[in-house]
Coordinates of C-alpha atoms in Angstrom, one line a residue:
Chain A
X702 CA -15.7 -83.1 -4.9
X703 CA -15.5 -82.9 -8.5
X704 CA -14.9 -80.5 -10.6
X705 CA -11.1 -80.6 -9.2
X706 CA -8.8 -79.6 -12.3
X707 CA -5.8 -81.3 -11.2
X708 CA -4.9 -84.0 -13.3
X709 CA -2.2 -85.3 -11.0
X710 CA -4.5 -87.9 -8.7
X711 CA -5.0 -85.4 -6.0
X712 CA -8.8 -85.3 -7.3
X713 CA -10.4 -85.7 -3.5
X714 CA -9.0 -82.6 -2.7
X715 CA -10.8 -79.5 -3.7
X716 CA -8.2 -76.9 -3.5
X717 CA -10.4 -74.1 -2.5
X718 CA -10.4 -75.2 1.1
X719 CA -6.6 -75.0 1.4
X720 CA -6.9 -71.3 0.8
X721 CA -9.6 -70.6 2.9
X722 CA -8.5 -72.7 5.8
X723 CA -10.7 -74.6 5.7
X724 CA -9.2 -78.1 5.3
X725 CA -8.5 -80.1 8.5
X726 CA -4.8 -81.2 9.6
X727 CA -4.1 -84.5 8.4
X728 CA -5.4 -83.3 4.6
X729 CA -3.8 -79.8 5.0
X730 CA -0.6 -82.3 5.5
X731 CA -1.1 -84.1 2.4
X732 CA -1.6 -81.9 0.8
X733 CA 1.0 -79.8 1.7
X734 CA 3.2 -82.6 1.0
X735 CA 2.0 -83.4 -2.8
X736 CA 2.8 -79.5 -3.3
X737 CA 6.7 -80.4 -3.2
X738 CA 6.3 -83.1 -5.9
X739 CA 4.0 -81.2 -8.2
X740 CA 4.6 -78.3 -10.4
X741 CA 1.3 -77.5 -11.2
X742 CA -0.6 -77.5 -8.1
X743 CA 2.1 -75.6 -6.2
X744 CA 1.8 -72.8 -9.4
X745 CA -2.1 -72.8 -9.1
X746 CA -1.5 -72.3 -5.0
X747 CA 1.2 -69.6 -6.0
X748 CA -1.7 -67.6 -8.3
X749 CA -4.3 -68.0 -5.3
X750 CA -2.1 -67.0 -2.7
X751 CA -1.2 -63.7 -5.0
X752 CA -5.2 -63.6 -5.3
X753 CA -5.5 -63.5 -1.3
X754 CA -2.8 -61.0 -1.6
X755 CA -4.5 -58.5 -3.1
X756 CA -7.5 -58.6 -2.2
X757 CA -7.3 -56.3 0.8
X758 CA -5.9 -54.0 -1.9
X759 CA -8.8 -53.8 -4.1
X760 CA -10.0 -50.4 -4.3
X761 CA -12.5 -48.6 -2.1
X762 CA -14.4 -46.2 -4.8
X763 CA -16.4 -43.0 -3.7
X764 CA -19.9 -42.5 -4.3
X765 CA -20.6 -40.7 -6.9
X766 CA -21.6 -37.1 -6.2
X767 CA -24.6 -37.3 -8.4
X768 CA -25.0 -40.5 -9.6
X769 CA -27.0 -41.0 -13.0
X770 CA -30.5 -41.9 -12.4
X771 CA -31.2 -45.6 -13.0
X772 CA -33.7 -46.0 -16.0
X773 CA -36.3 -48.2 -16.7
X774 CA -39.1 -49.9 -14.7
X775 CA -38.3 -51.9 -11.5
X776 CA -41.1 -53.3 -9.5
X777 CA -42.1 -50.8 -6.0
X778 CA -40.7 -52.5 -3.4
X779 CA -42.8 -52.3 -0.1
X780 CA -40.4 -51.7 2.7
X781 CA -41.3 -53.5 6.5
X782 CA -42.5 -51.0 9.2
X783 CA -44.0 -47.4 9.1
X784 CA -42.9 -44.5 7.1
X785 CA -41.0 -42.2 8.5
X786 CA -42.3 -39.1 9.3
X787 CA -39.6 -36.8 7.7
X788 CA -39.1 -39.3 5.3
X789 CA -38.9 -36.8 2.4
X790 CA -36.7 -34.7 4.7
X791 CA -34.0 -37.8 5.0
X792 CA -34.0 -37.8 1.9
X793 CA -33.0 -34.7 0.4
X794 CA -30.9 -34.5 3.6
X795 CA -28.7 -37.9 1.9
X796 CA -28.6 -36.3 -1.2
X797 CA -28.1 -32.8 0.0
X798 CA -25.0 -34.2 1.6
X799 CA -23.5 -35.0 -1.5
X800 CA -22.7 -32.0 -2.5
X801 CA -19.6 -30.5 -0.8
X802 CA -20.0 -26.9 -0.9
X803 CA -23.3 -24.8 0.8
X804 CA -26.4 -25.1 -1.0
X805 CA -27.3 -21.4 -0.7
X806 CA -24.2 -20.8 -2.5
X807 CA -24.3 -23.5 -5.1
X808 CA -27.6 -22.1 -6.0
X809 CA -27.0 -18.6 -5.7
X810 CA -23.9 -19.6 -8.3
X811 CA -26.3 -22.1 -10.7
X812 CA -29.2 -19.2 -10.5
X813 CA -26.5 -16.8 -11.9
X814 CA -25.5 -18.9 -14.7
X815 CA -29.1 -19.5 -15.3
X816 CA -29.3 -17.8 -18.6
X817 CA -26.4 -19.6 -19.1
X818 CA -28.5 -22.9 -18.6
X819 CA -31.0 -21.5 -19.9
X820 CA -29.4 -20.4 -23.2
X821 CA -28.5 -24.3 -23.3
X822 CA -31.8 -25.3 -23.3
X823 CA -35.0 -24.3 -26.3
X824 CA -35.5 -21.1 -25.9
X825 CA -39.2 -19.9 -26.9
X826 CA -40.0 -17.4 -29.6
X827 CA -41.3 -14.1 -28.3
X828 CA -44.4 -14.4 -26.5
X829 CA -43.8 -16.9 -23.8
X830 CA -42.2 -14.7 -21.3
X831 CA -45.0 -12.1 -19.7
X832 CA -46.2 -9.4 -21.5
X833 CA -48.4 -6.8 -21.4
X834 CA -52.1 -7.7 -21.3
X835 CA -53.0 -5.7 -24.4
X836 CA -50.1 -7.1 -26.5
X837 CA -51.1 -9.1 -29.3
X838 CA -49.8 -12.6 -29.3
X839 CA -46.9 -12.4 -31.8
X840 CA -47.5 -14.9 -34.7
X841 CA -45.5 -18.0 -34.9
X842 CA -43.9 -20.5 -37.5
X843 CA -44.0 -23.3 -35.6
X844 CA -40.4 -24.0 -34.7
X845 CA -38.7 -22.6 -31.2
X846 CA -35.1 -21.3 -31.8
X847 CA -32.1 -22.7 -29.2
X848 CA -29.1 -20.6 -28.1
X849 CA -25.7 -19.6 -29.7
X850 CA -24.1 -22.4 -27.4
X851 CA -26.1 -25.9 -28.1
X852 CA -27.0 -24.9 -32.1
X853 CA -23.8 -25.2 -34.8
X854 CA -22.9 -21.8 -36.4
X855 CA -25.4 -20.9 -38.9
X856 CA -26.1 -17.5 -41.2
X857 CA -29.5 -17.7 -40.4
X858 CA -32.4 -19.4 -38.2
X859 CA -31.4 -22.4 -36.5
X860 CA -35.1 -25.2 -36.2
X861 CA -34.3 -26.0 -33.1
X862 CA -37.5 -28.1 -32.8
X863 CA -39.9 -28.1 -35.1
X864 CA -43.7 -29.1 -33.8
X865 CA -45.5 -31.6 -35.9
X866 CA -48.2 -30.9 -38.0
X867 CA -46.8 -27.3 -38.4
X868 CA -47.0 -25.9 -41.6
X869 CA -43.4 -25.5 -42.1
X870 CA -43.3 -29.4 -41.0
X871 CA -45.9 -30.0 -44.1
X872 CA -43.7 -28.6 -46.3
X873 CA -41.1 -31.1 -45.5
X874 CA -39.2 -29.2 -43.4
X875 CA -37.6 -30.9 -40.5
X876 CA -35.4 -30.0 -37.3
X877 CA -32.3 -29.1 -37.8
X878 CA -33.1 -26.9 -40.8
X879 CA -31.9 -23.2 -41.5
X880 CA -34.5 -20.4 -42.0
X881 CA -32.3 -18.3 -44.2
X882 CA -34.8 -15.5 -45.5
X883 CA -38.6 -14.4 -45.0
X884 CA -40.4 -12.4 -48.2
X885 CA -36.9 -12.5 -49.8
X886 CA -34.7 -10.4 -46.5
X887 CA -32.1 -12.3 -45.7
X888 CA -32.4 -13.3 -42.2
X889 CA -29.7 -14.3 -40.6
X890 CA -30.1 -14.1 -36.8
X891 CA -33.3 -15.2 -34.9
X892 CA -33.7 -11.2 -33.6
X893 CA -34.1 -10.9 -37.3
X894 CA -36.8 -13.3 -37.2
X895 CA -38.5 -12.3 -34.7
X896 CA -38.5 -8.4 -35.9
X897 CA -40.0 -9.3 -38.6
X898 CA -42.9 -11.1 -37.0
X899 CA -43.7 -8.5 -34.7
X900 CA -44.5 -6.8 -38.0
X901 CA -47.0 -9.5 -39.4
X902 CA -50.3 -10.7 -37.7
X903 CA -51.2 -14.4 -37.6
X904 CA -53.0 -15.7 -40.9
X905 CA -51.0 -14.0 -42.6
X906 CA -48.6 -16.2 -45.4
X907 CA -45.0 -15.4 -45.5
X908 CA -43.0 -16.8 -48.1
X909 CA -39.9 -18.3 -46.3
X910 CA -36.2 -19.9 -47.9
X911 CA -35.0 -22.7 -45.8
X912 CA -31.5 -24.9 -46.2
X913 CA -32.2 -28.5 -45.7
X914 CA -29.5 -30.4 -44.2
X915 CA -28.7 -31.6 -47.9
X916 CA -27.5 -27.8 -48.7
X917 CA -30.8 -27.6 -51.1
X918 CA -32.4 -23.6 -50.1
X919 CA -36.4 -24.9 -50.7
X920 CA -38.5 -21.7 -50.9
X921 CA -41.9 -22.4 -49.9
X922 CA -45.3 -20.6 -48.6
X923 CA -46.5 -21.3 -44.7
X924 CA -48.9 -19.2 -42.7
X925 CA -48.2 -17.5 -39.9
X926 CA -50.2 -19.6 -37.2
X927 CA -50.4 -19.0 -32.8
X928 CA -48.2 -20.2 -30.8
X929 CA -49.6 -23.9 -29.5
X930 CA -48.1 -26.6 -28.2
X931 CA -50.5 -29.4 -27.8
X932 CA -49.9 -30.5 -24.1
X933 CA -51.0 -34.6 -24.8
X934 CA -48.5 -34.9 -26.7
X935 CA -44.8 -35.3 -25.8
X936 CA -43.3 -35.7 -28.6
X937 CA -45.1 -33.1 -30.4
X938 CA -42.1 -31.6 -31.1
X939 CA -39.5 -32.8 -33.4
X940 CA -36.0 -32.6 -32.1
X941 CA -33.3 -31.3 -33.5
X942 CA -29.7 -33.2 -33.7
X943 CA -28.1 -30.1 -32.0
X944 CA -30.9 -30.4 -29.0
X945 CA -30.7 -33.7 -28.8
X946 CA -26.8 -33.9 -28.2
X947 CA -27.3 -30.7 -25.8
X948 CA -29.7 -32.3 -23.5
X949 CA -27.5 -36.2 -23.7
X950 CA -24.7 -34.2 -22.2
X951 CA -24.4 -34.8 -18.8
X952 CA -25.0 -31.5 -16.5
X953 CA -22.5 -29.8 -15.3
X954 CA -22.2 -30.3 -11.4
X955 CA -22.6 -26.7 -10.4
X956 CA -25.8 -26.0 -12.6
X957 CA -28.6 -25.6 -10.2
X958 CA -31.2 -27.6 -12.3
X959 CA -29.2 -30.9 -10.7
X960 CA -29.1 -30.0 -7.2
X961 CA -32.7 -28.5 -6.8
X962 CA -34.2 -31.8 -8.1
X963 CA -32.9 -34.9 -7.7
X964 CA -34.2 -37.9 -9.2
X965 CA -35.7 -41.1 -7.1
X966 CA -34.6 -44.4 -7.0
X967 CA -38.1 -45.8 -7.1
X968 CA -37.9 -47.6 -3.7
X969 CA -37.0 -44.3 -2.1
X970 CA -39.9 -43.1 -3.9
X971 CA -42.1 -46.3 -2.4
X972 CA -40.3 -45.3 0.9
X973 CA -42.4 -41.8 1.2
X974 CA -45.5 -43.4 -0.1
X975 CA -45.0 -41.6 -3.7
X976 CA -44.9 -42.6 -7.2
X977 CA -41.9 -42.4 -9.0
X978 CA -40.6 -38.6 -9.7
X979 CA -38.1 -36.0 -8.6
X980 CA -37.4 -34.9 -5.5
X981 CA -37.3 -31.5 -4.7
X982 CA -34.2 -31.0 -2.5
X983 CA -33.7 -27.4 -2.5
X984 CA -35.7 -24.4 -3.2
X985 CA -34.0 -21.4 -5.3
X986 CA -33.2 -18.6 -3.4
X987 CA -34.4 -15.7 -5.8
X988 CA -36.7 -16.6 -9.1
X989 CA -35.9 -16.7 -12.2
X990 CA -36.1 -13.2 -14.3
X991 CA -37.7 -14.3 -17.5
X992 CA -40.0 -17.3 -18.5
X993 CA -37.7 -19.7 -19.6
X994 CA -37.9 -23.1 -18.8
X995 CA -36.3 -23.1 -15.8
X996 CA -37.6 -20.1 -15.2
X997 CA -40.2 -21.8 -15.6
X998 CA -40.2 -24.6 -12.9
X999 CA -38.7 -21.7 -10.5
X1000 CA -41.8 -19.9 -11.0
X1001 CA -43.0 -22.5 -9.6
X1002 CA -41.7 -21.8 -5.9
X1003 CA -42.7 -19.7 -4.3
X1004 CA -46.2 -19.5 -2.3
X1005 CA -48.7 -21.5 -3.3
X1006 CA -45.9 -23.5 -5.4
X1007 CA -43.3 -26.1 -5.4
X1008 CA -41.6 -26.9 -1.4
X1009 CA -38.3 -28.6 -0.8
X1010 CA -39.3 -32.3 -0.1
X1011 CA -41.8 -32.2 -2.3
X1012 CA -41.7 -35.3 -5.1
X1013 CA -43.0 -34.2 -8.3
X1014 CA -44.7 -37.0 -10.1
X1015 CA -46.1 -35.5 -13.0
X1016 CA -46.0 -32.2 -14.8
X1017 CA -49.8 -31.6 -17.0
X1018 CA -50.5 -34.7 -16.7
X1019 CA -47.0 -36.4 -18.3
X1020 CA -45.3 -38.6 -15.9
X1021 CA -42.3 -37.4 -13.9
X1022 CA -39.3 -39.6 -13.4
X1023 CA -36.3 -37.5 -14.1
X1024 CA -34.5 -34.4 -15.0
X1025 CA -34.5 -35.4 -18.5
X1026 CA -38.7 -35.8 -18.0
X1027 CA -38.6 -32.4 -16.5
X1028 CA -37.2 -30.9 -19.2
X1029 CA -39.4 -32.7 -21.6
X1030 CA -42.4 -31.9 -20.6
X1031 CA -41.6 -28.0 -20.7
X1032 CA -40.1 -27.9 -23.7
X1033 CA -43.5 -29.9 -25.4
X1034 CA -45.6 -28.3 -23.0
X1035 CA -45.9 -24.0 -22.9
X1036 CA -49.4 -23.7 -22.3
X1037 CA -50.4 -20.6 -20.2
X1038 CA -51.4 -22.3 -17.5
X1039 CA -50.5 -26.0 -16.2
X1040 CA -50.3 -28.3 -13.0
X1041 CA -47.8 -30.0 -11.2
X1042 CA -48.5 -33.2 -9.4
X1043 CA -46.4 -33.9 -6.2
X1044 CA -46.6 -36.2 -3.3
X1045 CA -46.1 -33.7 -0.1
X1046 CA -46.1 -34.8 3.7
X1047 CA -47.3 -38.5 2.4
X1048 CA -49.9 -37.3 0.5
X1049 CA -50.5 -36.3 -3.5
X1050 CA -51.3 -33.3 -4.2
X1051 CA -52.1 -31.1 -7.4
X1052 CA -50.3 -27.3 -7.9
X1053 CA -51.6 -24.8 -10.3
X1054 CA -49.6 -22.3 -12.5
X1055 CA -50.1 -19.6 -14.5
X1056 CA -46.3 -18.7 -16.2
X1057 CA -45.7 -16.0 -13.6
X1058 CA -46.4 -17.9 -10.6
X1059 CA -48.8 -20.8 -9.2
X1060 CA -52.5 -19.9 -9.9
X1061 CA -54.9 -18.9 -6.9
X1062 CA -57.3 -21.5 -6.2
X1063 CA -58.9 -23.1 -8.9
X1064 CA -62.8 -22.3 -10.1
X1065 CA -65.0 -24.6 -11.1
X1066 CA -63.9 -24.0 -14.6
X1067 CA -61.3 -25.3 -16.4
X1068 CA -58.5 -23.0 -16.8
X1069 CA -55.8 -25.0 -18.1
X1070 CA -56.5 -25.9 -21.0
X1071 CA -53.5 -24.6 -23.2
X1072 CA -54.1 -22.2 -26.2
Chain B
X278 CA -16.6 -63.0 9.8
X279 CA -13.4 -61.5 8.5
X280 CA -13.5 -57.6 7.5
X281 CA -11.1 -57.0 5.1
X282 CA -11.8 -53.1 5.1
X283 CA -13.3 -52.1 8.1
X284 CA -11.1 -51.6 10.5
X285 CA -11.4 -50.0 14.0
X286 CA -10.9 -51.1 18.2
X287 CA -13.8 -51.9 20.1
X288 CA -13.9 -49.0 21.6
X289 CA -15.5 -47.3 18.4
X290 CA -18.7 -49.6 19.0
X291 CA -19.4 -47.5 22.0
X292 CA -19.7 -44.5 19.5
X293 CA -21.7 -46.7 17.0
X294 CA -23.8 -47.8 19.0
X295 CA -24.2 -43.8 20.4
X296 CA -25.0 -43.2 16.4
X297 CA -27.0 -46.0 16.1
X298 CA -29.5 -44.8 19.4
X299 CA -29.7 -40.9 18.0
X300 CA -30.7 -42.5 14.3
X301 CA -33.1 -44.7 16.1
X302 CA -34.2 -41.8 18.0
X303 CA -34.7 -39.4 14.6
X304 CA -32.3 -37.6 14.5
X305 CA -31.7 -36.4 11.3
X306 CA -27.4 -35.2 11.8
X307 CA -26.7 -38.6 13.0
X308 CA -28.2 -40.2 9.7
X309 CA -26.0 -37.5 8.2
X310 CA -22.9 -38.8 10.4
X311 CA -23.5 -42.5 9.5
X312 CA -23.3 -41.5 5.6
X313 CA -20.6 -39.1 5.3
X314 CA -18.9 -42.0 7.1
X315 CA -20.0 -45.4 5.2
X316 CA -21.4 -43.9 2.1
X317 CA -18.1 -44.9 0.0
X318 CA -17.5 -48.0 1.8
X319 CA -21.3 -49.4 0.9
X320 CA -20.9 -48.1 -2.5
X321 CA -18.0 -49.9 -3.3
X322 CA -19.9 -53.2 -1.8
X323 CA -23.3 -52.8 -3.8
X324 CA -20.8 -51.6 -6.7
X325 CA -19.1 -54.7 -7.0
X326 CA -22.4 -56.6 -6.8
X327 CA -24.6 -54.4 -9.1
X328 CA -23.7 -51.9 -12.1
X329 CA -23.0 -48.5 -10.8
X330 CA -26.4 -46.4 -11.5
X331 CA -28.1 -49.2 -8.9
X332 CA -25.2 -49.4 -6.8
X333 CA -26.3 -45.7 -6.4
X334 CA -30.0 -46.5 -5.8
X335 CA -28.7 -49.3 -3.6
X336 CA -26.8 -46.6 -1.3
X337 CA -29.6 -44.4 -1.0
X338 CA -32.3 -47.3 0.0
X339 CA -29.4 -48.5 2.5
X340 CA -29.6 -45.5 4.2
X341 CA -32.8 -45.0 4.5
X342 CA -33.3 -48.3 5.6
X343 CA -30.1 -48.2 8.2
X344 CA -32.0 -45.0 9.5
X345 CA -34.9 -47.1 9.7
X346 CA -34.2 -50.3 11.5
X347 CA -31.5 -48.7 13.4
X348 CA -33.3 -49.3 17.0
X349 CA -32.2 -53.0 16.2
X350 CA -28.2 -52.3 15.9
X351 CA -26.7 -54.1 18.6
X352 CA -23.2 -52.9 18.6
X353 CA -21.8 -56.6 17.5
X354 CA -20.9 -55.9 14.4
X355 CA -19.1 -51.8 13.5
X356 CA -21.7 -49.7 12.0
X357 CA -20.6 -49.3 8.8
X358 CA -20.7 -53.1 8.3
X359 CA -23.8 -53.7 9.6
X360 CA -25.1 -50.8 6.9
X361 CA -22.9 -52.6 4.2
X362 CA -24.9 -55.8 5.5
X363 CA -28.3 -54.4 4.4
X364 CA -27.1 -52.8 1.1
X365 CA -25.3 -56.3 0.3
X366 CA -29.1 -57.9 0.7
X367 CA -30.7 -54.8 -1.5
X368 CA -27.7 -55.5 -4.0
X369 CA -29.0 -59.0 -3.8
X370 CA -32.5 -58.2 -4.1
X371 CA -31.5 -56.2 -7.1
X372 CA -29.9 -58.9 -8.8
X373 CA -33.0 -60.9 -8.3
X374 CA -35.1 -59.0 -10.3
X375 CA -33.0 -58.0 -12.9
X376 CA -34.1 -58.6 -15.9
X377 CA -31.5 -60.2 -18.6
X378 CA -32.3 -57.2 -21.2
X379 CA -31.4 -54.8 -17.5
X380 CA -27.7 -56.5 -18.6
X381 CA -27.3 -54.6 -21.6
X382 CA -27.3 -50.8 -21.1
X383 CA -27.4 -48.4 -23.4
X384 CA -25.0 -46.0 -21.5
X385 CA -21.1 -47.6 -21.3
X386 CA -20.4 -47.6 -17.5
X387 CA -17.4 -45.8 -17.0
X388 CA -15.3 -46.7 -14.1
X389 CA -15.5 -44.8 -10.9
X390 CA -13.0 -43.2 -8.7
X391 CA -11.0 -44.7 -6.6
X392 CA -11.5 -42.8 -3.2
X393 CA -7.3 -43.3 -2.5
X394 CA -4.7 -44.2 -4.7
X395 CA -4.1 -48.1 -5.4
X396 CA -1.7 -50.6 -7.6
X397 CA -2.3 -50.6 -11.1
X398 CA -2.9 -55.0 -9.9
X399 CA -5.7 -53.7 -7.5
X400 CA -6.8 -52.0 -10.4
X401 CA -6.5 -55.1 -12.5
X402 CA -8.2 -57.6 -10.1
X403 CA -10.6 -55.3 -9.6
X404 CA -11.5 -55.5 -13.2
X405 CA -11.3 -59.3 -13.6
X406 CA -13.7 -59.9 -10.9
X407 CA -16.7 -57.7 -12.5
X408 CA -15.7 -59.2 -15.4
X409 CA -16.8 -62.6 -14.0
X410 CA -20.2 -64.1 -14.3
X411 CA -22.7 -62.8 -11.8
X412 CA -22.9 -65.8 -10.5
X413 CA -19.3 -66.4 -9.7
X414 CA -18.9 -62.8 -8.9
X415 CA -21.6 -62.5 -6.4
X416 CA -20.3 -65.9 -4.3
X417 CA -16.6 -64.8 -4.3
X418 CA -17.4 -61.1 -3.5
X419 CA -19.5 -62.0 -0.6
X420 CA -16.6 -64.8 0.5
X421 CA -13.5 -63.3 -0.2
X422 CA -14.3 -59.4 -0.3
X423 CA -17.2 -59.2 2.4
X424 CA -16.2 -62.1 4.5
X425 CA -19.2 -64.3 4.8
X426 CA -19.3 -68.0 5.3
X427 CA -20.5 -70.4 3.1
X428 CA -23.2 -71.6 4.9
X429 CA -24.2 -67.3 5.1
X430 CA -23.8 -67.5 1.3
X431 CA -25.9 -70.1 0.8
X432 CA -28.7 -68.5 2.5
X433 CA -28.2 -65.2 0.7
X434 CA -28.9 -66.5 -2.6
X435 CA -30.6 -70.0 -1.6
X436 CA -28.1 -72.1 -3.3
X437 CA -26.7 -75.4 -1.9
X438 CA -23.4 -74.9 -0.1
X439 CA -22.0 -77.0 -2.2
X440 CA -23.4 -75.4 -5.0
X441 CA -21.3 -72.3 -3.6
X442 CA -17.9 -74.2 -2.9
X443 CA -18.0 -74.9 -6.2
X444 CA -18.7 -71.4 -7.4
X445 CA -16.1 -69.7 -5.5
X446 CA -13.3 -72.2 -6.6
X447 CA -14.1 -72.0 -10.6
X448 CA -14.5 -68.3 -10.0
X449 CA -10.9 -68.1 -7.7
X450 CA -9.8 -70.5 -10.5
X451 CA -10.8 -67.7 -13.2
X452 CA -9.1 -64.9 -11.2
X453 CA -5.9 -66.4 -10.7
X454 CA -5.1 -67.4 -14.1
X455 CA -6.1 -63.7 -15.2
X456 CA -3.3 -62.6 -12.8
X457 CA -1.1 -64.6 -13.9
X458 CA -1.5 -64.0 -17.5
X459 CA -1.1 -59.9 -16.6
X460 CA 2.4 -61.6 -14.6
X461 CA 3.2 -62.6 -17.9
X462 CA 2.5 -59.9 -20.5

């Protein structure tokens, strides 16, 4: 066989056959005789023998409990045979087995840390949590705030995510800049900003002082608007560096988001007859108490809402492939009502929601146009 | 077929056959038992062929397929090895599909956690295997680690037996040389 690197004249012998025991007796005897006189071949054989001894000692690896979802597209593979009746449950079962602790206990614990998780995401300007019907809408500067554990220490209000095309953005303000004064009043906290805005109305012009990333304090005049994030434009918000960094951090295993929503491989989704999406593996044991992003998702459970076994494929028209998509869809779209497309019991369904829970059955009018 | 990591006397096959029968009957607890018992081995086998995040997908796909095909399990190999074989086929399919750009992942892969203590030499060898070019690595893993014959591997990869032997020889030569070097340092 060609390719034998031995330069000692034993070219007609394939040494790999010696190591795999495939040599016939006569050949083997001749080769072993040669090993007695050829240091190079003997050394090769010794090295190969060491390799053979180590192979059975190769590590056994533990399947990661929350394996990161695959990015990128795979062709949907047709799986032979009829679909399993309980396929969604099977997939959920497999994935739930990866969690070593009791699922209900995990969810209860994680819901207790809901507030911490939500604060790790974007916290909206007041007006998003459920409000009394007669309350006037809060005027808005065009950006959303973060909580303290993801935002750097600032003596003002960190612009966590800024709506593109907003008055602030048009003045050259960027996500990551810091608001430090409004109408001459020094603003040192989110609460101070909200208190200021509560006394104003949409359409009023205010003087804002913003410290940019270069350290410059810019004074600009902006018109207060109504809060509105465009649902057709997922990148309607410019994200600040702190927000990007926080969303790239791996979610700690105890956070309930990773337990409740589990991304499916394309093949598993195809096996269920679904488009790619995120499986609802567990139902939370109690709803969230405020209108946060995860709260919005958790409000989506309950009668008429999400159920374990559903595969979330779209939120308000935006395709969902992994938890990042879930978060981005809800950061970017917080209309008063929205839809979630799921794959359930072998067929697609569209669930409609109002902030606060599932919506009543749809009527003919298009009630889910966001503001 | 020589099995490097699967152990167990013939008596275990009885319980394997019973487990497969329950899976074929649609018992989800049976699938859960099979999953608990074999998921690390299946992951390890897949991980030697594809990268870590793809390996996790492969595990999921393999168990779903095993559940679906449980009626065809005959007990002539341990159930874990049977599921591992399914996973290897899924992984090879993944390799065929993977595009060149997929190899440059934006997130560097951290090595997974060993399930039990292992020698530094074995870790070295594992890394050396992972560093082999894909064509050589696949043949080495299938032959030396998973125990398939050249004829079987040739069929799985769609190559000739001669090419298979040549790749194995090159893989073994590289690995042996690397082990020699690390011994000298």
